[in-house]
Amino acid sequence: KNQVEQSPQSLIILEGKNCTLQCNYTVSPFSNLRWYKQDTGRGPVSLTIMTFSENTKSNGRYTATLDADTKQSSLHITASQLSDSASYICVVSARNYQLIWGAGTKLIIKP
Amino acid sequence: SQTIHQWPATLVQPVGSPLSLECTVEGTSNPNLYWYRQAAGRGLQLLFYSVGIGQISSEVPQNLSASRPQDRQFILSSKKLLLSDSGFYLCAWSVQGSTGELFFGEGSRLTVL
């Protein structure tokens, strides 16, 4: 069964600290993996996409990694800011265009 | 540039009343269109998607329906709302034929009382 599991479910860190969010998937055949950021009460916005051949990709303070062998991805946030408070959702696309969504990690940045 | 508009942003409706949520996309032609529902602490649930005018695929059996009367207009409807229909509804679009990015509207918060 195609599944995407994210951990932790929620996370609270102090402003300026780093954090890493995890995404494990069992999706086959794999096409790509995206990380979305969703502010409270808003629609998700794409942060980055990882294809099978990519191991690391950065977007500003966000760095995503992908290990296609272990079927794991992570999203690392450096020097967190208050505006990083949001839910971060991992989505895996199968080659038949099916999207499998994780439940998200709710990140709270405290001053 | 492309934009997506979704309304109303907030809706409070009694059980048994009808529903109509609208979504329009500007700046692109022949997009894939989607309706998702998001429950608290859960992943996005795909309700309907459309690859063209009048072409609707339903993913989850329920008392909701969708229509695409124009290329860039997508409507989510119900004849009689249930309590379980409460949630956050999101409209999205993507480029045809790709496994690419979804672009979401701002969402509609529906509360059924």
Short mmCIF file of C-alpha atoms in Angstrom, two decimals:
data_model
loop_
_atom_site.label_atom_id
_atom_site.label_comp_id
_atom_site.label_asym_id
_atom_site.label_seq_id
_atom_site.Cartn_x
_atom_site.Cartn_y
_atom_site.Cartn_z
CA LYS A 1 0.00 0.00 0.00
CA ASN A 2 1.30 3.46 -0.94
CA GLN A 3 1.91 5.47 2.21
CA VAL A 4 3.76 8.55 3.38
CA GLU A 5 4.57 8.94 7.06
CA GLN A 6 5.99 12.07 8.62
CA SER A 7 7.67 12.64 11.95
CA PRO A 8 7.50 14.24 14.34
CA GLN A 9 3.82 15.11 14.34
CA SER A 10 4.66 18.44 15.94
CA LEU A 11 7.80 20.27 16.98
CA ILE A 12 8.53 23.37 19.04
CA ILE A 13 11.91 25.06 18.78
CA LEU A 14 13.41 28.42 19.70
CA GLU A 15 13.99 31.07 17.08
CA GLY A 16 17.45 30.76 15.56
CA LYS A 17 17.74 27.02 16.13
CA ASN A 18 17.92 24.37 13.42
CA CYS A 19 15.53 21.47 12.98
CA THR A 20 15.01 18.43 10.76
CA LEU A 21 11.70 16.97 9.66
CA GLN A 22 11.42 13.39 8.43
CA CYS A 23 9.39 11.72 5.71
CA ASN A 24 9.29 7.96 5.07
CA TYR A 25 7.42 6.57 2.11
CA THR A 26 6.38 3.29 0.58
CA VAL A 27 5.34 4.47 -2.87
CA SER A 28 6.03 2.49 -5.99
CA PRO A 29 6.79 3.24 -8.72
CA PHE A 30 8.33 6.46 -7.43
CA SER A 31 8.36 9.60 -9.56
CA ASN A 32 9.24 12.51 -7.28
CA LEU A 33 8.87 13.89 -3.77
CA ARG A 34 7.83 17.41 -2.84
CA TRP A 35 7.86 19.36 0.37
CA TYR A 36 5.10 21.91 0.88
CA LYS A 37 4.81 24.63 3.50
CA GLN A 38 1.30 25.41 4.74
CA ASP A 39 0.67 28.45 6.88
CA THR A 40 -2.33 28.16 9.20
CA GLY A 41 -5.57 28.67 7.30
CA ARG A 42 -3.83 28.96 3.93
CA GLY A 43 -3.15 26.70 0.98
CA PRO A 44 0.14 24.77 0.79
CA VAL A 45 3.03 26.22 -1.19
CA SER A 46 5.77 24.10 -2.76
CA LEU A 47 9.25 24.45 -1.24
CA THR A 48 11.23 21.95 -3.24
CA ILE A 49 10.98 18.86 -5.44
CA MET A 50 13.28 15.84 -5.32
CA THR A 51 13.58 13.38 -8.19
CA PHE A 52 15.04 9.90 -8.01
CA SER A 53 18.56 10.97 -8.94
CA GLU A 54 18.79 13.91 -6.55
CA ASN A 55 20.23 13.55 -3.06
CA THR A 56 20.19 17.14 -1.81
CA LYS A 57 18.51 20.34 -2.84
CA SER A 58 18.50 23.71 -1.11
CA ASN A 59 16.03 26.59 -1.20
CA GLY A 60 17.39 29.36 1.00
CA ARG A 61 17.41 28.14 4.58
CA TYR A 62 15.58 24.95 3.58
CA THR A 63 17.57 21.87 2.55
CA ALA A 64 15.85 18.69 1.44
CA THR A 65 17.52 15.30 1.17
CA LEU A 66 16.39 12.12 -0.47
CA ASP A 67 17.60 8.56 0.02
CA ALA A 68 15.81 6.52 -2.63
CA ASP A 69 17.28 3.27 -1.32
CA THR A 70 15.82 3.62 2.16
CA LYS A 71 12.84 5.64 0.89
CA GLN A 72 13.44 8.47 3.28
CA SER A 73 13.51 12.24 2.89
CA SER A 74 14.29 15.01 5.30
CA LEU A 75 13.75 18.75 5.38
CA HIS A 76 16.35 20.70 7.34
CA ILE A 77 15.62 24.27 8.37
CA THR A 78 18.59 26.40 9.33
CA ALA A 79 18.51 29.40 11.65
CA SER A 80 14.74 29.23 12.11
CA GLN A 81 12.62 32.36 11.99
CA LEU A 82 9.20 33.07 13.44
CA SER A 83 7.80 33.00 9.90
CA ASP A 84 8.84 29.34 9.61
CA SER A 85 5.97 28.43 11.95
CA ALA A 86 3.74 26.33 9.70
CA SER A 87 2.88 22.78 8.76
CA TYR A 88 5.33 21.03 6.45
CA ILE A 89 3.85 18.39 4.21
CA CYS A 90 5.68 15.67 2.29
CA VAL A 91 4.02 14.47 -0.92
CA VAL A 92 5.20 11.57 -3.05
CA SER A 93 4.17 11.26 -6.68
CA ALA A 94 3.85 7.86 -8.27
CA ARG A 95 4.51 7.46 -11.98
CA ASN A 96 0.79 7.06 -12.64
CA TYR A 97 0.38 10.69 -11.47
CA GLN A 98 -1.12 9.61 -8.14
CA LEU A 99 -0.13 11.87 -5.25
CA ILE A 100 0.25 10.41 -1.77
CA TRP A 101 0.17 13.04 0.96
CA GLY A 102 1.70 12.85 4.40
CA ALA A 103 -0.21 14.21 7.41
CA GLY A 104 2.40 16.92 7.92
CA THR A 105 4.61 18.14 10.75
CA LYS A 106 3.40 21.19 12.64
CA LEU A 107 6.39 23.39 13.45
CA ILE A 108 6.17 26.16 16.03
CA ILE A 109 8.99 28.66 16.38
CA LYS A 110 9.11 30.45 19.72
CA PRO A 111 10.90 33.76 20.27
CA SER B 1 1.31 35.03 -14.12
CA GLN B 2 -1.16 32.44 -12.96
CA THR B 3 -3.51 33.00 -10.05
CA ILE B 4 -6.18 30.91 -8.39
CA HIS B 5 -9.17 32.32 -6.57
CA GLN B 6 -11.40 30.39 -4.22
CA TRP B 7 -14.49 31.58 -2.38
CA PRO B 8 -16.07 31.96 0.05
CA ALA B 9 -13.22 31.88 2.54
CA THR B 10 -15.47 30.99 5.46
CA LEU B 11 -18.89 29.43 5.53
CA VAL B 12 -21.19 28.34 8.36
CA GLN B 13 -24.13 26.25 7.19
CA PRO B 14 -26.87 24.24 8.92
CA VAL B 15 -27.16 20.50 8.40
CA GLY B 16 -29.24 19.73 5.34
CA SER B 17 -28.53 22.99 3.55
CA PRO B 18 -26.90 23.18 0.10
CA LEU B 19 -23.29 24.06 -0.61
CA SER B 20 -21.47 25.75 -3.43
CA LEU B 21 -17.74 26.52 -3.36
CA GLU B 22 -16.21 28.14 -6.41
CA CYS B 23 -12.71 28.19 -7.79
CA THR B 24 -11.31 29.99 -10.81
CA VAL B 25 -7.85 29.98 -12.32
CA GLU B 26 -6.37 32.83 -14.35
CA GLY B 27 -3.35 33.01 -16.61
CA THR B 28 -3.30 29.44 -17.88
CA SER B 29 -5.31 27.23 -20.21
CA ASN B 30 -6.52 23.64 -19.88
CA PRO B 31 -5.24 23.08 -16.35
CA ASN B 32 -5.84 20.01 -14.24
CA LEU B 33 -8.15 21.07 -11.42
CA TYR B 34 -8.55 19.50 -7.99
CA TRP B 35 -10.71 19.69 -4.88
CA TYR B 36 -9.10 18.54 -1.65
CA ARG B 37 -10.42 18.36 1.90
CA GLN B 38 -8.15 18.70 4.90
CA ALA B 39 -9.19 17.50 8.32
CA ALA B 40 -7.27 18.56 11.41
CA GLY B 41 -4.14 16.44 11.85
CA ARG B 42 -4.78 14.51 8.66
CA GLY B 43 -3.27 14.55 5.21
CA LEU B 44 -5.01 16.16 2.27
CA GLN B 45 -7.78 13.98 0.89
CA LEU B 46 -8.41 14.22 -2.84
CA LEU B 47 -12.14 14.58 -3.49
CA PHE B 48 -12.36 15.32 -7.22
CA TYR B 49 -10.08 16.08 -10.12
CA SER B 50 -10.75 17.22 -13.66
CA VAL B 51 -8.62 17.15 -16.80
CA GLY B 52 -11.09 19.10 -18.94
CA ILE B 53 -14.51 20.71 -19.22
CA GLY B 54 -17.21 18.34 -18.05
CA GLN B 55 -14.66 15.65 -17.12
CA ILE B 56 -14.82 14.90 -13.40
CA SER B 57 -13.26 12.01 -11.53
CA SER B 58 -14.42 11.24 -8.02
CA GLU B 59 -12.00 9.74 -5.55
CA VAL B 60 -14.18 9.40 -2.48
CA PRO B 61 -17.88 8.44 -2.45
CA GLN B 62 -19.81 11.04 -0.48
CA ASN B 63 -22.65 13.51 -0.76
CA LEU B 64 -20.48 16.04 -2.57
CA SER B 65 -20.28 16.63 -6.31
CA ALA B 66 -18.09 18.72 -8.58
CA SER B 67 -18.59 20.41 -11.92
CA ARG B 68 -16.36 22.13 -14.43
CA PRO B 69 -18.62 24.32 -16.57
CA GLN B 70 -15.71 26.29 -18.04
CA ASP B 71 -12.05 25.54 -18.67
CA ARG B 72 -10.83 27.46 -15.64
CA GLN B 73 -13.81 27.14 -13.30
CA PHE B 74 -14.31 24.34 -10.80
CA ILE B 75 -17.30 24.12 -8.46
CA LEU B 76 -17.84 21.91 -5.42
CA SER B 77 -21.46 21.33 -4.45
CA SER B 78 -23.74 19.48 -2.13
CA LYS B 79 -27.51 19.26 -2.05
CA LYS B 80 -27.69 18.47 1.68
CA LEU B 81 -24.76 19.01 4.00
CA LEU B 82 -23.84 16.59 6.77
CA LEU B 83 -21.99 17.37 9.99
CA SER B 84 -19.10 15.30 8.67
CA ASP B 85 -18.70 17.67 5.73
CA SER B 86 -17.11 20.26 8.01
CA GLY B 87 -13.50 20.91 7.12
CA PHE B 88 -11.02 22.96 5.16
CA TYR B 89 -11.53 22.70 1.40
CA LEU B 90 -8.76 23.50 -1.01
CA CYS B 91 -8.90 24.01 -4.75
CA ALA B 92 -5.71 23.49 -6.75
CA TRP B 93 -4.46 23.43 -10.33
CA SER B 94 -1.52 21.89 -12.13
CA VAL B 95 -0.12 21.76 -15.63
CA GLN B 96 -1.71 19.06 -17.78
CA GLY B 97 0.20 15.85 -18.17
CA SER B 98 2.81 16.47 -15.53
CA THR B 99 3.59 15.12 -12.09
CA GLY B 100 4.50 18.62 -11.17
CA GLU B 101 3.62 21.24 -8.64
CA LEU B 102 0.11 21.86 -7.41
CA PHE B 103 -0.87 25.49 -6.94
CA PHE B 104 -3.44 25.92 -4.22
CA GLY B 105 -6.11 28.48 -3.52
CA GLU B 106 -6.48 30.10 -0.13
CA GLY B 107 -8.98 27.53 1.08
CA SER B 108 -12.57 27.59 2.31
CA ARG B 109 -13.36 26.80 5.93
CA LEU B 110 -16.76 25.08 6.13
CA THR B 111 -18.53 24.56 9.44
CA VAL B 112 -21.73 22.55 9.40
CA LEU B 113 -23.87 23.01 12.52
#
